[in-house]
mmCIF file of C-alpha atoms and ligand atoms in Angstrom:
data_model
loop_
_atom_site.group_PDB
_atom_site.id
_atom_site.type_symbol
_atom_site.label_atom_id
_atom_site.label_comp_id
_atom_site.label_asym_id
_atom_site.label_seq_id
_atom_site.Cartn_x
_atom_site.Cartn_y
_atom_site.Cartn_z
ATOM 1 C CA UNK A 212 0.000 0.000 0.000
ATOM 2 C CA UNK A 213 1.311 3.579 -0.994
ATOM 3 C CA UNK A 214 0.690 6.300 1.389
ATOM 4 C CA UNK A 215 1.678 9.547 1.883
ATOM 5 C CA UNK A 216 1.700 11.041 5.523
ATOM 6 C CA UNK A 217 2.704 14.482 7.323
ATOM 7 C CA UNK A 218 1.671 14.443 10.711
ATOM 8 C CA UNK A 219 1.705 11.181 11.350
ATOM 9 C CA UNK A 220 3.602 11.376 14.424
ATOM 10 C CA UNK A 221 1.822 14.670 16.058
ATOM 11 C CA UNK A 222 -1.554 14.697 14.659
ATOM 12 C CA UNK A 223 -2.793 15.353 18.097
ATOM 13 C CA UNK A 224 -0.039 18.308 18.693
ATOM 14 C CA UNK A 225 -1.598 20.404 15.836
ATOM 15 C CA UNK A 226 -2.552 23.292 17.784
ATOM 16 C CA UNK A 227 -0.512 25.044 20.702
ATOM 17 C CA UNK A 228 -0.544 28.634 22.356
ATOM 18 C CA UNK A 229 -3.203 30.188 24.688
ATOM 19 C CA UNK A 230 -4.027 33.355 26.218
ATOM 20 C CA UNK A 231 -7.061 33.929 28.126
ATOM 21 C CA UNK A 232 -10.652 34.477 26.784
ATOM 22 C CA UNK A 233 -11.062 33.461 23.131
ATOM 23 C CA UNK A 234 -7.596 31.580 22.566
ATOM 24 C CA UNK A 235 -5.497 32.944 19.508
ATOM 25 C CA UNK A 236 -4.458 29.673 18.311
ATOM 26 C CA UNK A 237 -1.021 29.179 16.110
ATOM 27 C CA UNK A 238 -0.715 25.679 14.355
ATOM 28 C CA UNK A 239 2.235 24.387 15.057
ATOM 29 C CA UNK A 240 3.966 23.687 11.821
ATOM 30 C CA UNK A 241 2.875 27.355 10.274
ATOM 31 C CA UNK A 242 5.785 29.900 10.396
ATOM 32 C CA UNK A 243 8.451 27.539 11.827
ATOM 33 C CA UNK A 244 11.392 25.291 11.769
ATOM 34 C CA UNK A 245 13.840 25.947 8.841
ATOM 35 C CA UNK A 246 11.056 26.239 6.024
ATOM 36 C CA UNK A 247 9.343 28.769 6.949
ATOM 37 C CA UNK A 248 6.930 30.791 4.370
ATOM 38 C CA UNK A 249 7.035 29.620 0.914
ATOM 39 C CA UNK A 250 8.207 32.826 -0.413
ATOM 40 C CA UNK A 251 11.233 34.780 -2.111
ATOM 41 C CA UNK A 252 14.041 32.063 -2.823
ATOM 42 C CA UNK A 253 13.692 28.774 -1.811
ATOM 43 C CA UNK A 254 15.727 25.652 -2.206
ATOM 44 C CA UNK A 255 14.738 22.065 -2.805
ATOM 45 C CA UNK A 256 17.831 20.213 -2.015
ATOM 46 C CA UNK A 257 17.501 16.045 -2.601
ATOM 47 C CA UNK A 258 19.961 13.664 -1.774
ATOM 48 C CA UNK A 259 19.682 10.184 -3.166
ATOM 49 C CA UNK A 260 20.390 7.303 -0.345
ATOM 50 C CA UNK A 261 21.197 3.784 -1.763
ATOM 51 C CA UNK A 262 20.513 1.238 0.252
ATOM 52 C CA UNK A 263 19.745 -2.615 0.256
ATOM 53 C CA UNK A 264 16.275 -1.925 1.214
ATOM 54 C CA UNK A 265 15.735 0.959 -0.647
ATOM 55 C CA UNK A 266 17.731 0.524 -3.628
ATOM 56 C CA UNK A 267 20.577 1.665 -5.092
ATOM 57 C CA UNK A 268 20.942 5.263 -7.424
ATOM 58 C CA UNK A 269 21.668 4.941 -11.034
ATOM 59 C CA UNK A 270 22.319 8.093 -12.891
ATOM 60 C CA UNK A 271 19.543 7.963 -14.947
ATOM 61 C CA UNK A 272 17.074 7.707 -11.586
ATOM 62 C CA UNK A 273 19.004 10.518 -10.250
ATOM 63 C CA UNK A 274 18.333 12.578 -13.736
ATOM 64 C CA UNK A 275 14.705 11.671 -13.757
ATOM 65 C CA UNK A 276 14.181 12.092 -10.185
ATOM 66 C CA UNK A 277 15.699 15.468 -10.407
ATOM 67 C CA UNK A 278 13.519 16.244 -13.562
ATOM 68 C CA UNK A 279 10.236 15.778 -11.406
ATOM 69 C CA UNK A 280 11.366 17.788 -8.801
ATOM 70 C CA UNK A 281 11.815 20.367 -11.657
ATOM 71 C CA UNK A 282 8.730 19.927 -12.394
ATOM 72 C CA UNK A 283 6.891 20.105 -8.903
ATOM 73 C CA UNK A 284 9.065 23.218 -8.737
ATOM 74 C CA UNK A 285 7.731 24.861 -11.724
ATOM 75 C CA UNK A 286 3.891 24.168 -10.557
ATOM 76 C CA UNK A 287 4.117 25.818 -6.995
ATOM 77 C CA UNK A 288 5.852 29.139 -8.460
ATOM 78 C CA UNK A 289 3.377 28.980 -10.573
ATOM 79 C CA UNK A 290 0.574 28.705 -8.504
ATOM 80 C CA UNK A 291 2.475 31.388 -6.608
ATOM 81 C CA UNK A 292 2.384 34.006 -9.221
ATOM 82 C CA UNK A 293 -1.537 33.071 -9.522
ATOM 83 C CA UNK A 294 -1.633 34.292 -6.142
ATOM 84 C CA UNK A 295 0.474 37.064 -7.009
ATOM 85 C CA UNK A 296 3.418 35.407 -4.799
ATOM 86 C CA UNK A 297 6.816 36.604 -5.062
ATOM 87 C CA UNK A 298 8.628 32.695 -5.019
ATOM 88 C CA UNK A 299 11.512 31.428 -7.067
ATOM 89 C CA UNK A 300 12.609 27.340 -6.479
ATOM 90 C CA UNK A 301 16.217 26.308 -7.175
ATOM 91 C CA UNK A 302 16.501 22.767 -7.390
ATOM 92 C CA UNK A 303 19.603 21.224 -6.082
ATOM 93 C CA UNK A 304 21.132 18.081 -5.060
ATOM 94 C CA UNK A 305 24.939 16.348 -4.770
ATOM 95 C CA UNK A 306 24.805 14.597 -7.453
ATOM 96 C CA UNK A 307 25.410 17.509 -9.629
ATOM 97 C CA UNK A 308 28.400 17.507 -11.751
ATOM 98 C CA UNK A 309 29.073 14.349 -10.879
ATOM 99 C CA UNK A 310 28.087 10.856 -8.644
ATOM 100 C CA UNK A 311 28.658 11.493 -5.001
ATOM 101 C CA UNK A 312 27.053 7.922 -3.716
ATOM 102 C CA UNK A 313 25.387 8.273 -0.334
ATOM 103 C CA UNK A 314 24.910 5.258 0.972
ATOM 104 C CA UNK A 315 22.680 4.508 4.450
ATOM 105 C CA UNK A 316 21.130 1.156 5.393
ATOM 106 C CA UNK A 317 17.426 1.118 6.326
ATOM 107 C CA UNK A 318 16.379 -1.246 8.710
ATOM 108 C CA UNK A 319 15.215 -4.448 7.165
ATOM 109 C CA UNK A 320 11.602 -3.542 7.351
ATOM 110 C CA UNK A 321 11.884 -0.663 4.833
ATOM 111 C CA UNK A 322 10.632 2.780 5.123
ATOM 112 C CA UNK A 323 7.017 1.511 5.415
ATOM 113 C CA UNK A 324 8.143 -0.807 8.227
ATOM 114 C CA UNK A 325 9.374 1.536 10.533
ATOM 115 C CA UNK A 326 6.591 4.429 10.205
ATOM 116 C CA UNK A 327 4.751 1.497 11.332
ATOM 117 C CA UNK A 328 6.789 0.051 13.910
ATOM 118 C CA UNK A 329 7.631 2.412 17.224
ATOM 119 C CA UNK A 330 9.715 5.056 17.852
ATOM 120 C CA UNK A 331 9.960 5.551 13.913
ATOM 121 C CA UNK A 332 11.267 9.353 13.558
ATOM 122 C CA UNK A 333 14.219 8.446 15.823
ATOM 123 C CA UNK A 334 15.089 5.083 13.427
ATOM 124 C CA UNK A 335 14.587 7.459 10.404
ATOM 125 C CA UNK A 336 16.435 10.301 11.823
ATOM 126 C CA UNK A 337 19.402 8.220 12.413
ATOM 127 C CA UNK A 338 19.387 6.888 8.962
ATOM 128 C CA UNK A 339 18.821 10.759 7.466
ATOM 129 C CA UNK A 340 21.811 12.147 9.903
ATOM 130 C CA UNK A 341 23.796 9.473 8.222
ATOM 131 C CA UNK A 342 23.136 10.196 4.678
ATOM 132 C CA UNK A 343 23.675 13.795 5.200
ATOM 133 C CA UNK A 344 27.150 13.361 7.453
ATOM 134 C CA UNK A 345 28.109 11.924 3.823
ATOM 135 C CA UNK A 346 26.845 15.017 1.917
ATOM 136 C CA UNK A 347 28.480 17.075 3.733
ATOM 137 C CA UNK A 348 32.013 16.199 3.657
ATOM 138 C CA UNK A 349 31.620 15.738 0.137
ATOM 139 C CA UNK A 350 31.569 19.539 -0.023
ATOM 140 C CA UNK A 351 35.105 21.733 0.165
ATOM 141 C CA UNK A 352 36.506 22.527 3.584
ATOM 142 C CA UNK A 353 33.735 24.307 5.540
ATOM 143 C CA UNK A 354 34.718 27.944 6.666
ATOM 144 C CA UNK A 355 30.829 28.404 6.886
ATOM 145 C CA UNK A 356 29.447 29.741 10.325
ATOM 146 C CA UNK A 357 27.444 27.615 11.808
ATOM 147 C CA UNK A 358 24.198 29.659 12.368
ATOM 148 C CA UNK A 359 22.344 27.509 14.298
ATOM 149 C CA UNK A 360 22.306 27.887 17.899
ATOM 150 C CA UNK A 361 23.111 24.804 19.182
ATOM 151 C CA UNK A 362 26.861 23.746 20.884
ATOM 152 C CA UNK A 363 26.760 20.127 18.811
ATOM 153 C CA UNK A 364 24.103 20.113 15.613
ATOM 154 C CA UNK A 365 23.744 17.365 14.401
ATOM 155 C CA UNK A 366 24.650 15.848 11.007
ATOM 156 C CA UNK A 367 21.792 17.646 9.132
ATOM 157 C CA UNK A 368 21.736 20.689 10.807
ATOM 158 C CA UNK A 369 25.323 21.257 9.532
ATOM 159 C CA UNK A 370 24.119 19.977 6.070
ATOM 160 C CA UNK A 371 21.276 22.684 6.268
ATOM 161 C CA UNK A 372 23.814 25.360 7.810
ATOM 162 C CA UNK A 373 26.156 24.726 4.666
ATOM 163 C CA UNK A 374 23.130 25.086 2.674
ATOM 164 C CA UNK A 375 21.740 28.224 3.386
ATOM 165 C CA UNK A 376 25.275 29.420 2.994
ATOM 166 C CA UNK A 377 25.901 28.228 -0.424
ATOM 167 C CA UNK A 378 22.950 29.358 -1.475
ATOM 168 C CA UNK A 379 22.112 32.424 0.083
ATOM 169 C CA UNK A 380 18.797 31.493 1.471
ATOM 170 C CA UNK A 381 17.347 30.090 4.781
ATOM 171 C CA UNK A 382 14.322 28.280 3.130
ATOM 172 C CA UNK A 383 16.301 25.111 2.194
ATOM 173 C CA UNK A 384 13.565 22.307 1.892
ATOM 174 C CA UNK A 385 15.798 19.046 2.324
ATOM 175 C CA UNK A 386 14.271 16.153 0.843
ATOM 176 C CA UNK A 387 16.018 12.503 0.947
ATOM 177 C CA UNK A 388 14.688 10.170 -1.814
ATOM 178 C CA UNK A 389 14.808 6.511 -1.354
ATOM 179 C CA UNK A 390 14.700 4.727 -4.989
ATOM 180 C CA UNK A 391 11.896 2.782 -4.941
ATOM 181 C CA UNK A 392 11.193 0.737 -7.989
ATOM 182 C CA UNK A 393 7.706 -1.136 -6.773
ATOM 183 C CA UNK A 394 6.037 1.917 -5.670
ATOM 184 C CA UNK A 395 5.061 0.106 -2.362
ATOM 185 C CA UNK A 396 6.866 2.799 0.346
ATOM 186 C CA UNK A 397 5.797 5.326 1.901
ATOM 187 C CA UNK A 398 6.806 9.463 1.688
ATOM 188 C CA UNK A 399 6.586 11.185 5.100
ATOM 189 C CA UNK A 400 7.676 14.796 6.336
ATOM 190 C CA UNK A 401 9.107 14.763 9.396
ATOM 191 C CA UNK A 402 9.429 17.574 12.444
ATOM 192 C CA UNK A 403 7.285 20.128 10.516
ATOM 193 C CA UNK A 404 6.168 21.226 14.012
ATOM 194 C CA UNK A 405 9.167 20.503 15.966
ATOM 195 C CA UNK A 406 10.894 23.398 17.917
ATOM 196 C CA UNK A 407 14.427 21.481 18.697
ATOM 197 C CA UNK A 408 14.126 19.073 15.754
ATOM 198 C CA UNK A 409 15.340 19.828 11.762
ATOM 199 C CA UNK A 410 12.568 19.105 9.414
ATOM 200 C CA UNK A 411 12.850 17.047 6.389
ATOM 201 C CA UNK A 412 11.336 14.806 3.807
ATOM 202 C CA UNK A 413 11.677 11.231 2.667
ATOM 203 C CA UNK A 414 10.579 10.453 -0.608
ATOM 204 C CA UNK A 415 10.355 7.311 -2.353
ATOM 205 C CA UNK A 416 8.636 8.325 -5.561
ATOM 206 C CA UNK A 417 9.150 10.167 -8.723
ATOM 207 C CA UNK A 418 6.037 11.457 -9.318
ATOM 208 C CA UNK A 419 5.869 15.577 -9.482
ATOM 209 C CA UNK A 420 2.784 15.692 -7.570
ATOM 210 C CA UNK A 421 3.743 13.602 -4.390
ATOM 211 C CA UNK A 422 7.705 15.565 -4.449
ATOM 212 C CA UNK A 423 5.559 18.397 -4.346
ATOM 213 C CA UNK A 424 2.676 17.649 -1.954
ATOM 214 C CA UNK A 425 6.002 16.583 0.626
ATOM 215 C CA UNK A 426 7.964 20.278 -0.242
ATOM 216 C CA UNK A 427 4.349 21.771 1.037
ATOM 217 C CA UNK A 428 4.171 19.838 4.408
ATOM 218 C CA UNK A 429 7.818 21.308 5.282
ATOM 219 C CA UNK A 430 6.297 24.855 4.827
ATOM 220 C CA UNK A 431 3.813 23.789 7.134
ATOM 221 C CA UNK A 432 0.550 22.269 4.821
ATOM 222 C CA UNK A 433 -1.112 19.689 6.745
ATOM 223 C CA UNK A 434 -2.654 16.289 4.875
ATOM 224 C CA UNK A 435 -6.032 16.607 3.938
ATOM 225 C CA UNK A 436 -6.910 13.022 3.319
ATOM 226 C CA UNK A 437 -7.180 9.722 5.381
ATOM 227 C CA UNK A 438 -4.399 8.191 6.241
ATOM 228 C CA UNK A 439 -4.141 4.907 7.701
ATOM 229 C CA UNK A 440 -2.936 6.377 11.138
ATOM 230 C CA UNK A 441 -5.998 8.171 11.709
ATOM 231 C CA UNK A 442 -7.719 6.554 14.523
ATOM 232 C CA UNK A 443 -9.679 9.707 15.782
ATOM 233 C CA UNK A 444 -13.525 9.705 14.191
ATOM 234 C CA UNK A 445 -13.437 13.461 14.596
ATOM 235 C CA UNK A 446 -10.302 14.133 12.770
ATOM 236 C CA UNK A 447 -11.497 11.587 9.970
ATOM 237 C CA UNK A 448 -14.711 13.505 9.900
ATOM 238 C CA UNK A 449 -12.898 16.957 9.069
ATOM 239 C CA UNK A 450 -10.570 15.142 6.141
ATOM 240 C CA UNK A 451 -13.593 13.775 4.980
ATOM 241 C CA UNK A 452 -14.811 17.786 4.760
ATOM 242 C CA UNK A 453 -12.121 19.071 3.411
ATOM 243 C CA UNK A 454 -11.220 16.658 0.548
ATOM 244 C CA UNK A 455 -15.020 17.687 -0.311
ATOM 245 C CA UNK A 456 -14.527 21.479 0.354
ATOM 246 C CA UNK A 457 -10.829 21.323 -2.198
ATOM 247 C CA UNK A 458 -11.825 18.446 -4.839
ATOM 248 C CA UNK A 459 -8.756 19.644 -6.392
ATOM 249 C CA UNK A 460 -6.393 19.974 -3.624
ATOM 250 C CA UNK A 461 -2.844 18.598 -3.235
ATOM 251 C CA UNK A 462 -2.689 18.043 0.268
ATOM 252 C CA UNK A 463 -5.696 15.652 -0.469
ATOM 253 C CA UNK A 464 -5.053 13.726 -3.381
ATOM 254 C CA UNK A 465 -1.316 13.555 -3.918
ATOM 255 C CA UNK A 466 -1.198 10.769 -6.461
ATOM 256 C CA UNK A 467 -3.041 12.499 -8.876
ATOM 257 C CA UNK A 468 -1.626 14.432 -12.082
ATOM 258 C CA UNK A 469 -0.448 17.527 -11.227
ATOM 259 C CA UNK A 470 -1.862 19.401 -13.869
ATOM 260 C CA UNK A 471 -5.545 18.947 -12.151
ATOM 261 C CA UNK A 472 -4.133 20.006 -9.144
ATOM 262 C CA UNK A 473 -4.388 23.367 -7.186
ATOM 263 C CA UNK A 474 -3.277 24.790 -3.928
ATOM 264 C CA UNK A 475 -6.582 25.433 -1.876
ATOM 265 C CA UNK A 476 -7.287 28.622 0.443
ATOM 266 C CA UNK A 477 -6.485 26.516 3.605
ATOM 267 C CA UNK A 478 -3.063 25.315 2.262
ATOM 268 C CA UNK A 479 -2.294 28.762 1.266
ATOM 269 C CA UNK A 480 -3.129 29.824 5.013
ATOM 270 C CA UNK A 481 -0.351 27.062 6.300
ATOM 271 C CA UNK A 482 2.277 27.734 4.187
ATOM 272 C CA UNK A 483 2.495 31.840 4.360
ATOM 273 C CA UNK A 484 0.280 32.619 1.332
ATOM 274 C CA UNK A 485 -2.703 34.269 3.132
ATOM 275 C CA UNK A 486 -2.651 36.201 6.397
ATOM 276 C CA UNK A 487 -5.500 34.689 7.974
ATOM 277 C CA UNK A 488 -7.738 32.069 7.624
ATOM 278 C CA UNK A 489 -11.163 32.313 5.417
ATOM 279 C CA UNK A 490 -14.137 31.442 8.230
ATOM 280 C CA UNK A 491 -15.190 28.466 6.306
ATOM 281 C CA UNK A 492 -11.386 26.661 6.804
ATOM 282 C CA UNK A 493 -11.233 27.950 10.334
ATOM 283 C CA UNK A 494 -14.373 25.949 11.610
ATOM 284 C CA UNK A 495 -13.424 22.941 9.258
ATOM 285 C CA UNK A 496 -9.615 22.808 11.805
ATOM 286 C CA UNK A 497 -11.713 23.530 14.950
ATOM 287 C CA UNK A 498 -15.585 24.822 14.847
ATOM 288 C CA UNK A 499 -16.347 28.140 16.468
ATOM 289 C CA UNK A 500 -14.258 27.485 19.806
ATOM 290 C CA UNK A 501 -11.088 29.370 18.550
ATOM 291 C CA UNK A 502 -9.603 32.425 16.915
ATOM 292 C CA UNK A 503 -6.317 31.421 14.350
ATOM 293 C CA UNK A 504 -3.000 33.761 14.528
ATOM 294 C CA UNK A 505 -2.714 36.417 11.563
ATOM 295 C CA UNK A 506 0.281 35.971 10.129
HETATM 296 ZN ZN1 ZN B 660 1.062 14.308 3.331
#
């Protein structure tokens, strides 16, 4: 079974923040971490991970891999300028100008094994600290400054430090890819909320839609389908609303075509788009109780 999944991990720690009266809510994953808004210049960085599980990287996987993300890239600026968005998306990776293997053994179980099986995002983040440990010292002798606060960041924090250096941005979107060839693993986003914890992706397809779907959960979009994870009736209820409120939307249907795809007024609220909330989208995250944060 393919799935794609967000929040998997924190479904429950979507909203935080309150004052007293009418609470001024802030969802966790909006405005925070290193992918902030999804404006100005942003880059999608992927770094391809053989494994035995996962696969191994051949340099045409690599090319058409890269080519999607292209692609996904091309859609969101332009469903930025529709929304009269200042956004441009430089896609990057270590494989360019030549093969810098990355190598980093999933457990046995695969990536769909271990969202599965418990403590997953520590097994995972291992794995992606790994990969990126790799990246990095691929790269020339570092006289960046290490802009993150922390005494001892860990191996992707110094990847994403390096990052916004060489690039000359702080919205670095890091996405591993795992090179799937039977379709049957899953994509998550991991930490989109997190205070203390680097967000990134995992992706194990090549299809435009779902690269892209996973770049909008790191700017803070939020699934708006069923996954299998949802046990809560209430939460299933509101998905159920909201893939009928956006037919069209990404965050519900990522394994559709792109090109019948749009980014819906809620989506546009969670990843910087829109200041506030329309009323409709703030009673389908949480009825009448609450007021959202402008942004
Ligand atoms: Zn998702």
């Amino acid at each position: 079974m393919s799935v794609v999944i967000g929040l998997a991990f924190s479904a429950c720690s979507l909203f935080s923040g309150a004052g007293r009266g009418r609470r001024e809510v802030h969802i966790v994953t909006v405005d925070n971490n290193v992918c902030k808004r999804l404006k100005e210049k942003v880059v999608i960085y992927g770094v391809f991970v053989d494994s035995k599980v996962g696969g191994v990287w051949s340099t045409h996987d690599v090319r058409s891999t890269m080519d999607s993300m292209r692609i996904a890239a091309d859609w969101i600026e332009a469903q930025a300028r529709m929304q009269g968005i200042d956004l441009v998306i430089e896609v990057a990776s270590h494989e360019k100008g030549g093969v810098v293997p990355v190598r980093s053994e999933l457990p046995r179980a695969g990536l769909d094994g271990v969202i599965r099986g418990s403590n997953p995002s520590n097994l995972i983040d291992r794995w992606a600290d790994k990969a990126c440990r790799q990246v990095q010292s691929s790269f020339p002798r570092d006289t960046a400054s290490i802009t993150l606060t922390k005494n001892m960041p860990k191996d992707r924090e110094r990847l994403i430090a390096r990052l916004r250096d060489l690039h000359g941005t702080d919205n670095v979107a890091l996405m591993l890819f795992v090179n799937n060839y039977h379709g049957s693993e899953s994509s998550i986003a991991l930490h989109t909320g997190s205070t203390d914890r680097i967000e990134y992706a995992v992706v194990a397809f090549k299809r435009p839609a779902v690269i892209a779907h996973e770049f909008l959960h790191l700017f803070g979009a939020l699934d708006l389908y069923i996954t299998p994870y949802d046990s809560k009736k209430e939460a299933e209820k509101r998905k159920r609303f909201a893939m009928d409120r956006f037919p069209n939307e990404i965050m519900a249907f990522p394994f559709r075509g792109l090109d019948s795809l749009q980014i819906g007024s809620l989506t546009e609220y969670l990843i910087g788009w829109r200041r506030e909330l329309t009323r409709e989208d703030a009673e389908l995250l949480a009825g009448e109780k609450v007021r959202f944060a402008k942004y």
